[in-house]
Short mmCIF file of C-alpha atoms in Angstrom, two decimals:
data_model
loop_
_atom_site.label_atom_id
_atom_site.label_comp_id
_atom_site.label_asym_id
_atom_site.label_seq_id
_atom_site.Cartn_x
_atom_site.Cartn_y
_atom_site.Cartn_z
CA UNK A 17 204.94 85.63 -22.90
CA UNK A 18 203.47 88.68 -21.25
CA UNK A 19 205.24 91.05 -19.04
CA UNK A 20 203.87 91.67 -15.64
CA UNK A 21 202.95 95.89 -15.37
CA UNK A 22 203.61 95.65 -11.36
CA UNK A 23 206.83 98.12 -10.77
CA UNK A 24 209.28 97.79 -7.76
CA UNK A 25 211.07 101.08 -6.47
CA UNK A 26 211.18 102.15 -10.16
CA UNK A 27 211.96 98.60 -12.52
CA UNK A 28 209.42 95.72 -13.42
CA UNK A 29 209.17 92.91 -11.58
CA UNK A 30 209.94 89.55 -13.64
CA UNK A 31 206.56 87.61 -14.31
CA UNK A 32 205.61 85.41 -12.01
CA UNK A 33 206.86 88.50 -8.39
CA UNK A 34 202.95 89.10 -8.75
CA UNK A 35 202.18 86.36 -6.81
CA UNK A 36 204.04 87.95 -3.86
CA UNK A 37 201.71 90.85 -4.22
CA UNK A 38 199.29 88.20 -3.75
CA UNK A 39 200.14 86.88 -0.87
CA UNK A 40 200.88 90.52 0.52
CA UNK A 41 197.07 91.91 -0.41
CA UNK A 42 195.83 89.06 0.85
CA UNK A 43 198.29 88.94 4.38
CA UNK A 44 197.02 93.04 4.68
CA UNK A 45 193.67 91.09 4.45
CA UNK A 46 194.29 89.73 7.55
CA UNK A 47 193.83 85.65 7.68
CA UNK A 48 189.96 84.07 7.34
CA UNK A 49 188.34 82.58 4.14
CA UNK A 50 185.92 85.15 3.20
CA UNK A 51 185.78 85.26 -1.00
CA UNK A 52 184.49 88.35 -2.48
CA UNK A 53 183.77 89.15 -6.25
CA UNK A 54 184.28 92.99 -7.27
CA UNK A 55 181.17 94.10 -9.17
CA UNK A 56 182.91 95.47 -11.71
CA UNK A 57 185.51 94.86 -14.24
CA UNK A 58 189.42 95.94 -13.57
CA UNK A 59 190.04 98.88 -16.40
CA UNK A 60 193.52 97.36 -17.01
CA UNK A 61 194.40 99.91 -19.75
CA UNK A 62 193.51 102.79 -17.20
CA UNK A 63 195.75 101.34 -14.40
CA UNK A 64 198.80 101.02 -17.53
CA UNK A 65 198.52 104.23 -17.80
CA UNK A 66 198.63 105.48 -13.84
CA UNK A 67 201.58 103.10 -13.86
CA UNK A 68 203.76 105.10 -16.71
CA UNK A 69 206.82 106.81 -15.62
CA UNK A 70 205.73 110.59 -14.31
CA UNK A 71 206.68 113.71 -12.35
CA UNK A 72 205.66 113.23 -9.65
CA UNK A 73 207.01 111.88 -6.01
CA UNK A 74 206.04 110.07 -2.71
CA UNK A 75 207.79 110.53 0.56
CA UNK A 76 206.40 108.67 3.24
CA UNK A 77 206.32 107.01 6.70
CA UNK A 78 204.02 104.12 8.33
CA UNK A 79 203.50 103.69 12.09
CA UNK A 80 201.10 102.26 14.59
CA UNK A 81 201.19 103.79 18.29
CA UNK A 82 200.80 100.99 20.83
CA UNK A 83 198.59 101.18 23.61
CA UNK A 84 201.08 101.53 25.61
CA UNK A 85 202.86 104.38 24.31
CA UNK A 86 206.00 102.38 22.00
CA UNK A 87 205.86 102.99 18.13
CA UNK A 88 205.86 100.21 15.89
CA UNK A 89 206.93 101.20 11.90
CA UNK A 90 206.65 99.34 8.57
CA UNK A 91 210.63 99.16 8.55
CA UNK A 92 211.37 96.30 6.61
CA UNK A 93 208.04 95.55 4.94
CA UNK A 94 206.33 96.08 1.84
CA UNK A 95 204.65 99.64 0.72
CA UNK A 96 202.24 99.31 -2.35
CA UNK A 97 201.10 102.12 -4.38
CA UNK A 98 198.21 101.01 -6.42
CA UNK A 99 196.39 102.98 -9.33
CA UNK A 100 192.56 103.90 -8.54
CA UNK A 101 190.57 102.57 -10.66
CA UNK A 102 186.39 101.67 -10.12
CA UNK A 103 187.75 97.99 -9.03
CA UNK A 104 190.36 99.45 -7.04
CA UNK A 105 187.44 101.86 -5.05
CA UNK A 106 185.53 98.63 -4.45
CA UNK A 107 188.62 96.64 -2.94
CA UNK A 108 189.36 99.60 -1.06
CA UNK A 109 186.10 99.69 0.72
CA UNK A 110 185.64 95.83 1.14
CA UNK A 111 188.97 95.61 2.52
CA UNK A 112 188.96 98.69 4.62
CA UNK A 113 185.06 99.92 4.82
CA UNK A 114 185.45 102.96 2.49
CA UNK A 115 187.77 103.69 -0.50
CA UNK A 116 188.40 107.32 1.31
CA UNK A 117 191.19 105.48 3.44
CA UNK A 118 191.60 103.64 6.39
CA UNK A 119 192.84 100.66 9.13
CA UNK A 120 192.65 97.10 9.16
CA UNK A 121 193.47 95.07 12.65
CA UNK A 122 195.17 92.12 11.68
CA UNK A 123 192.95 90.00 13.36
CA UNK A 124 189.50 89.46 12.14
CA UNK A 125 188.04 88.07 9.24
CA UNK A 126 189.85 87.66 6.20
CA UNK A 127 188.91 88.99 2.73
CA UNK A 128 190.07 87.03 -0.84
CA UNK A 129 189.67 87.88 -4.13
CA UNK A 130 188.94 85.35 -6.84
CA UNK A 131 189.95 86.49 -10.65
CA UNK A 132 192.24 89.27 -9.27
CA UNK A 133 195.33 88.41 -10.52
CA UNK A 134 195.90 91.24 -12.84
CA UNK A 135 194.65 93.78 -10.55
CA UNK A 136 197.19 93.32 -8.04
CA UNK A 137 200.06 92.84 -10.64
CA UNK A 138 199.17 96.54 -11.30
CA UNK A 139 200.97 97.86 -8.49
CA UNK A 140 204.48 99.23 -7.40
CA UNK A 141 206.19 98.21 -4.54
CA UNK A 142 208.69 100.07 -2.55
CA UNK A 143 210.60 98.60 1.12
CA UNK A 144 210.62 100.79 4.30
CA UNK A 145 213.95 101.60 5.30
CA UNK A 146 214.67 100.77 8.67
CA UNK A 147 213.12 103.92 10.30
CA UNK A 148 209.85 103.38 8.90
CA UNK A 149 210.54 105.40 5.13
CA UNK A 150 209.53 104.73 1.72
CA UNK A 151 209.74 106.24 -1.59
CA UNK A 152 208.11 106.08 -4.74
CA UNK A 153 209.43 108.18 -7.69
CA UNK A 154 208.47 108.90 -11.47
CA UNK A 155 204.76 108.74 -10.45
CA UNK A 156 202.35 109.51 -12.90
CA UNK A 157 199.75 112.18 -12.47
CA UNK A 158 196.38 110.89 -11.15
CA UNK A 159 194.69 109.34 -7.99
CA UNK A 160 196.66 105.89 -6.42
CA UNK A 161 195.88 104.33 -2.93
CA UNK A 162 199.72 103.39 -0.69
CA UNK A 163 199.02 100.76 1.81
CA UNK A 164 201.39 99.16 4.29
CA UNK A 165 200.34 96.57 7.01
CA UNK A 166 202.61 96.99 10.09
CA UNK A 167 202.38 93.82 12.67
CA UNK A 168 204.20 92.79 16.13
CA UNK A 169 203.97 89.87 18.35
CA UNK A 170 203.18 90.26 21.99
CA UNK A 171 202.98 87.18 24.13
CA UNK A 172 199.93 86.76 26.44
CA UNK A 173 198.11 83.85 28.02
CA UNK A 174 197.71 81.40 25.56
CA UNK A 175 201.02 82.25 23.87
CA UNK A 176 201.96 84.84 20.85
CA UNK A 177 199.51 86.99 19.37
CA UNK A 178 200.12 89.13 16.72
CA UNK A 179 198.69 92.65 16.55
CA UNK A 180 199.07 95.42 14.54
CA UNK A 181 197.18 95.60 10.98
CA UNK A 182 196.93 97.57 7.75
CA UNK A 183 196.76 101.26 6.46
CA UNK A 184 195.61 102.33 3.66
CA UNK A 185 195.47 105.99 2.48
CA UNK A 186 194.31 108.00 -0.88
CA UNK A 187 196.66 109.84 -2.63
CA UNK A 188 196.55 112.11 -5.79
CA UNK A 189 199.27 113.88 -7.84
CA UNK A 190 200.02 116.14 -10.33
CA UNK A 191 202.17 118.35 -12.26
CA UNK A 192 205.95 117.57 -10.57
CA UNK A 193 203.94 117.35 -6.59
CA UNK A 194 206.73 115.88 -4.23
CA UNK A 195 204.24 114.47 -1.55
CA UNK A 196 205.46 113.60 1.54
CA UNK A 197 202.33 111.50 3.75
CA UNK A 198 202.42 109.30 6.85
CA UNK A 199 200.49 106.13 7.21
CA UNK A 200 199.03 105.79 10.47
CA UNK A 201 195.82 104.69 11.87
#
């Protein structure tokens, strides 16, 4: 049997959780049927070793300002921190339009990605509390995206529509760094 590398607010997840991260990318993706192959291969081994217990520390909040003024926050969803890696950079800018960071509506064309399934095992996950905080602790040195999609239902015309989408942001760490970041478009 192998184990699963993908790391929830500091312990493994039991094989088979990945396919929640799955469903999560793919959800941040926002819903469509657009495939896309990454050009190049997932360094694994690299992403092992961005996912080894460090020094370093994440503080964080996610948010999305409405139009009309209220504050919506990731309380209660899913925060991933994922390792950079070259296949990671490519995601990043297929999902988002550049691997430097960025915002995803929720509505839209959707993006999925065949022969990923070890990619997004490499992950950790952490919850927002419910004001809108995360942590991630024992983080490794080196560079690691944290994406969050935040979404709310508003009822118009034609009946619910959900709004709200994804954030993405680069991060990179070193030598005992307590970072403390906000996600917001």
């Amino acid at each position: 049997a192998t184990t699963s590398f993908t790391q929830t607010n500091g312990g493994l997840m039991k094989n088979g959780s990945w396919l929640f991260l799955i469903v999560l990318c793919i959800a941040i993706s926002g819903c469509g049927n657009r495939a896309v192959k990454i050009g190049v291969d997932f360094d694994e081994d690299r992403a092992k070793q961005l996912l080894q217990p460090g020094k370093n520390s994440i503080h964080g909040s996610a948010l999305i300002r409405q139009a009309g003024g209220g504050v919506v926050t990731c309380a209660g969803n899913i925060v991933i921190l994922m390792p950079v890696t070259d296949y990671a950079k490519e995601w990043a800018r297929t999902v988002y339009g550049s691997p430097e960071g960025g915002y995803r509506p929720t509505s839209g064309r959707g993006v999925v990605f065949p022969e990923s399934q070890k990619f997004f095992e490499a992950t950790r996950a952490a919850n927002c509390d419910a004001q809108g905080f995360f942590q991630f602790s024992e983080v490794a040195d080196g560079p690691f995206y944290v994406f969050t999609k935040i979404n709310w239902t508003v009822y118009g015309q034609f009946g619910p529509v959900v709004q709200g989408g994804s954030i993405m942001k680069p991060v990179s760490l070193n030598g005992s760094r307590k970072l403390e970041i906000v996600l917001s478009p």
